[in-house]
Coordinates of C-alpha atoms in Angstrom, one line a residue:
M19 CA 55.4 41.0 66.7
A20 CA 52.9 42.4 68.8
T21 CA 49.2 41.0 69.1
S22 CA 45.9 42.5 70.3
Q23 CA 45.4 41.8 73.9
A24 CA 42.4 44.1 74.9
A25 CA 38.8 43.2 73.4
P26 CA 38.0 45.7 70.5
V27 CA 35.7 48.5 71.3
D28 CA 32.1 48.1 70.6
P29 CA 31.8 49.4 67.2
H30 CA 28.3 50.9 67.6
S31 CA 29.3 53.0 70.5
M32 CA 31.7 54.9 68.2
Q33 CA 30.7 58.2 67.0
D34 CA 31.4 57.5 63.3
V35 CA 31.2 54.0 62.5
A36 CA 28.7 51.0 61.6
P37 CA 28.9 47.2 61.5
I38 CA 30.3 45.2 58.5
L39 CA 27.9 42.6 57.3
A40 CA 28.8 39.3 55.9
E41 CA 27.4 38.1 52.6
N42 CA 24.2 36.9 54.0
G43 CA 23.4 40.2 55.5
T44 CA 24.1 39.3 59.2
P45 CA 26.8 41.0 61.4
Q46 CA 30.6 39.6 61.4
P47 CA 31.0 37.2 64.0
E48 CA 33.3 38.8 66.8
G49 CA 35.9 36.2 66.7
E50 CA 36.4 36.1 63.0
E51 CA 38.8 38.7 61.0
V52 CA 37.5 40.0 58.0
L53 CA 38.9 42.2 55.4
S54 CA 37.8 45.7 56.0
E55 CA 39.0 49.4 54.9
T56 CA 39.3 50.2 58.1
L57 CA 42.0 49.4 60.9
Y58 CA 41.5 49.3 64.5
I59 CA 44.8 50.3 66.2
Q60 CA 45.3 49.8 70.2
N61 CA 48.6 50.4 72.5
L62 CA 49.2 54.0 71.3
N63 CA 51.0 56.3 73.6
E64 CA 48.3 57.8 75.6
K65 CA 50.8 60.9 76.6
V66 CA 50.6 62.1 73.1
K67 CA 48.1 64.7 72.2
I68 CA 45.2 63.7 70.1
D69 CA 45.8 66.4 67.0
V70 CA 49.5 65.2 67.0
L71 CA 48.7 61.5 67.2
K72 CA 46.1 61.7 64.5
A73 CA 48.7 63.7 62.0
S74 CA 51.1 61.3 63.0
L75 CA 49.3 58.3 61.9
K76 CA 48.1 59.8 58.9
G77 CA 51.5 60.6 57.9
L78 CA 52.7 57.0 58.8
F79 CA 49.8 55.4 56.5
K80 CA 49.7 57.6 53.9
S81 CA 52.4 56.1 52.0
Y82 CA 50.1 53.2 51.4
G83 CA 47.5 54.7 49.7
E84 CA 44.9 57.5 50.5
V85 CA 44.0 57.9 54.0
L86 CA 40.0 58.8 54.3
D87 CA 40.0 59.2 58.0
V88 CA 41.7 59.1 61.1
V89 CA 39.3 58.7 64.5
A90 CA 41.1 59.0 67.7
H91 CA 39.4 60.3 71.1
S92 CA 41.2 61.4 74.4
N93 CA 38.1 59.9 76.8
L94 CA 39.1 57.0 79.4
R95 CA 37.4 54.4 77.1
M96 CA 39.1 55.3 73.9
R97 CA 42.3 56.2 75.2
G98 CA 45.6 54.4 73.4
Q99 CA 43.1 53.4 70.7
A100 CA 42.5 55.0 66.9
F101 CA 40.7 53.9 63.6
V102 CA 42.4 54.6 60.4
S103 CA 40.6 54.0 57.4
F104 CA 41.4 53.6 53.6
A105 CA 39.8 53.5 50.4
S106 CA 39.9 49.9 50.1
P107 CA 40.5 46.6 52.0
E108 CA 43.6 45.8 50.0
I109 CA 45.2 49.1 51.1
A110 CA 44.4 48.5 54.4
Q111 CA 45.7 44.8 54.6
K112 CA 49.0 45.9 53.4
A113 CA 49.3 48.8 55.5
M114 CA 48.7 46.3 58.6
K115 CA 51.1 43.7 57.5
E116 CA 53.9 46.2 57.0
V117 CA 53.2 48.6 60.0
R118 CA 52.0 46.2 62.9
G119 CA 54.4 46.0 65.5
F120 CA 56.0 49.5 64.3
P121 CA 56.9 51.5 67.7
L122 CA 55.2 54.5 67.4
Y123 CA 56.3 56.8 70.2
S124 CA 58.1 54.3 71.9
K125 CA 55.0 51.7 72.0
P126 CA 54.9 49.2 69.3
M127 CA 51.2 49.2 67.6
Q128 CA 48.9 46.2 67.8
I129 CA 46.8 46.5 64.7
T130 CA 43.5 44.7 63.4
F131 CA 40.8 44.9 60.9
A132 CA 38.1 47.1 62.5
R133 CA 34.7 45.1 62.5
T134 CA 32.9 48.4 61.5
R135 CA 32.8 50.8 58.5
S136 CA 33.8 54.4 59.0
D137 CA 31.4 57.4 58.0
A138 CA 34.2 58.3 55.5
V139 CA 34.4 54.8 53.9
V140 CA 30.4 54.6 53.5
K141 CA 30.3 58.3 52.3
R142 CA 33.1 57.5 49.7
L143 CA 32.1 53.9 48.8
D144 CA 28.3 53.7 49.6
A145 CA 27.0 57.4 49.7
N146 CA 23.3 56.6 49.0
N147 CA 23.0 54.8 52.3
L148 CA 25.2 57.3 54.0
E149 CA 22.1 58.6 56.2
Q150 CA 20.6 55.2 56.9
H151 CA 24.0 53.8 57.9
T152 CA 24.4 56.9 60.6
A153 CA 20.8 56.6 61.5
K154 CA 21.2 52.9 62.5
R155 CA 24.4 53.6 64.4
A156 CA 22.8 56.5 66.6
E157 CA 19.9 54.3 67.1
H158 CA 22.0 51.1 68.4
K159 CA 24.1 53.8 70.3
R160 CA 20.9 55.0 72.1
R161 CA 19.7 51.2 72.8
T162 CA 23.0 50.1 74.2
R163 CA 23.9 53.5 76.1
Y164 CA 23.7 51.6 79.4
S165 CA 23.9 47.9 78.5
N166 CA 27.5 48.2 76.9
P167 CA 29.7 45.8 78.3
L168 CA 32.7 48.1 78.0
K169 CA 30.8 50.9 79.6
Q170 CA 29.9 48.5 82.3
K171 CA 33.5 47.5 82.9
F172 CA 34.5 51.0 83.1
K173 CA 31.8 52.1 85.5
A174 CA 32.6 48.8 87.6
K175 CA 36.3 49.8 87.6
R176 CA 35.8 53.7 88.6
M177 CA 33.2 52.6 91.4
A178 CA 35.8 50.0 92.7
A179 CA 38.8 52.8 92.9
E180 CA 36.4 55.2 94.6
I181 CA 35.6 52.6 97.2
D182 CA 39.2 51.4 97.5
G183 CA 40.1 55.2 97.8
A184 CA 37.9 56.0 100.3
A185 CA 38.9 53.0 102.6
A186 CA 42.5 54.0 102.3
A187 CA 42.1 57.4 102.6
P188 CA 44.3 58.5 105.9
A189 CA 42.9 60.7 108.5
A190 CA 43.1 64.4 108.2
R191 CA 46.6 65.6 109.5
R192 CA 47.7 69.2 110.3
P193 CA 50.6 69.4 107.5
N194 CA 54.3 69.6 109.0
V195 CA 55.1 73.2 108.3
Q196 CA 59.0 73.7 108.3
M197 CA 60.4 77.1 108.8
P198 CA 62.1 78.5 105.8
D199 CA 65.9 78.9 106.5
E200 CA 65.9 82.7 106.1
Y201 CA 64.1 83.2 109.3
L202 CA 65.6 80.4 111.5
P203 CA 66.7 81.8 114.8
P204 CA 70.6 82.8 115.5
N205 CA 73.1 80.0 116.0
K206 CA 76.7 79.8 116.2
I207 CA 76.8 77.4 113.2
L208 CA 76.2 78.7 109.8
F209 CA 75.0 76.8 106.8
L210 CA 76.4 77.3 103.3
Q211 CA 74.7 76.5 100.0
N212 CA 75.3 76.9 96.5
L213 CA 79.2 76.6 96.8
P214 CA 81.4 75.8 93.7
E215 CA 82.0 72.1 94.0
S216 CA 85.7 72.8 93.6
V217 CA 85.9 74.7 96.8
T218 CA 88.3 73.6 99.3
K219 CA 88.6 73.7 103.1
D220 CA 91.2 76.0 102.9
Q221 CA 89.7 78.6 100.7
L222 CA 86.3 78.5 103.1
M223 CA 88.9 79.1 106.2
A224 CA 90.6 82.0 104.5
L225 CA 87.2 83.6 103.6
F226 CA 85.4 83.2 107.2
S227 CA 88.8 83.8 109.5
Q228 CA 88.3 87.4 108.3
Y229 CA 85.6 87.6 111.0
P230 CA 86.7 86.9 114.8
N231 CA 86.2 84.0 116.7
L232 CA 86.0 81.2 113.8
H233 CA 86.2 77.4 115.5
E234 CA 85.8 75.3 112.5
V235 CA 85.0 74.6 108.7
R236 CA 83.2 71.4 108.0
L237 CA 82.7 70.1 104.3
I238 CA 80.3 67.2 103.1
P239 CA 82.5 64.7 101.1
T240 CA 79.0 63.5 99.5
K241 CA 77.7 66.8 98.7
K242 CA 80.3 69.2 97.4
D243 CA 77.9 72.6 97.2
I244 CA 77.3 72.7 101.0
A245 CA 79.3 73.3 104.1
F246 CA 79.0 74.3 108.0
V247 CA 81.2 77.1 109.5
E248 CA 81.1 77.2 113.1
Y249 CA 82.2 80.3 115.3
M250 CA 82.6 80.6 119.0
D251 CA 79.4 82.3 119.6
E252 CA 76.2 83.2 118.0
G253 CA 77.2 87.1 117.5
S254 CA 80.4 86.5 115.6
A255 CA 78.5 83.9 113.7
G256 CA 76.0 86.4 112.5
V257 CA 78.5 89.5 111.9
A258 CA 80.2 86.5 109.2
K259 CA 76.6 86.0 107.9
D260 CA 75.6 89.2 107.2
A261 CA 79.0 90.1 105.8
L262 CA 79.4 87.2 103.5
H263 CA 75.7 86.2 102.4
N264 CA 75.6 86.4 98.4
Y265 CA 79.1 86.6 98.3
K266 CA 80.6 85.1 94.8
L267 CA 83.1 82.8 95.8
D268 CA 84.1 81.9 92.1
G269 CA 83.4 85.5 90.6
E270 CA 79.9 83.8 89.3
N271 CA 77.6 82.0 91.7
K272 CA 76.4 83.6 94.9
I273 CA 76.7 81.6 97.9
K274 CA 73.7 81.4 100.1
I275 CA 74.4 81.4 104.2
T276 CA 71.7 81.0 106.9
F277 CA 71.8 79.9 110.4
A278 CA 72.0 76.0 110.6
R279 CA 69.0 74.4 112.2
K280 CA 69.2 73.5 116.0

């Protein structure tokens, strides 16, 4: 069964969450897991679009009870994470027990209770305090904007990556531009591409021997769709090239013929 590895996101830095309080009115200690209407989900597939991810989570969890809200963001700090809110802690507990470890988009979900109440939950269960709830969260977010440990961690990692990238950046080099095959200078050897894989040396010999001074046909055992045809001189090779380029050897695919690189 998958277990949560990363530290939970700072609840007050989320756009629509506020702290769950213990019975004595103090914030719940971080190490204790207490029943909540909201589940915190990690290890989600980051390649899935946010709207698709949210719809998938809602579809997965709605069989356990009404889903009040699904919160997920594509920014770097929240990537691969989501919050799913239900109408009661009991529904959330049952959903977590049965879905934890489920491989959504090939990645097993890591699920814990959130240490926060979402706006949707407060609006449903404690609507009179919604305004106070959002104001308290906004004030906390403002005060911790620059001291939030997760933000500091991401900032430090980004700066380190930039420094490492600058140190490892190679000196500017002029790109190695290669001339396209179509513009290669004349050569007595022709390069054939897009051949049928069933082609034989005898077939190519019969085709290219229509033009004078054929010297040799060479097939490549490990690459059956290419071959080399050599003539006695460049002029003869040029005549065969112009005559047979785009010829449909099997009646379907056109063979490509260019001068071989010297």
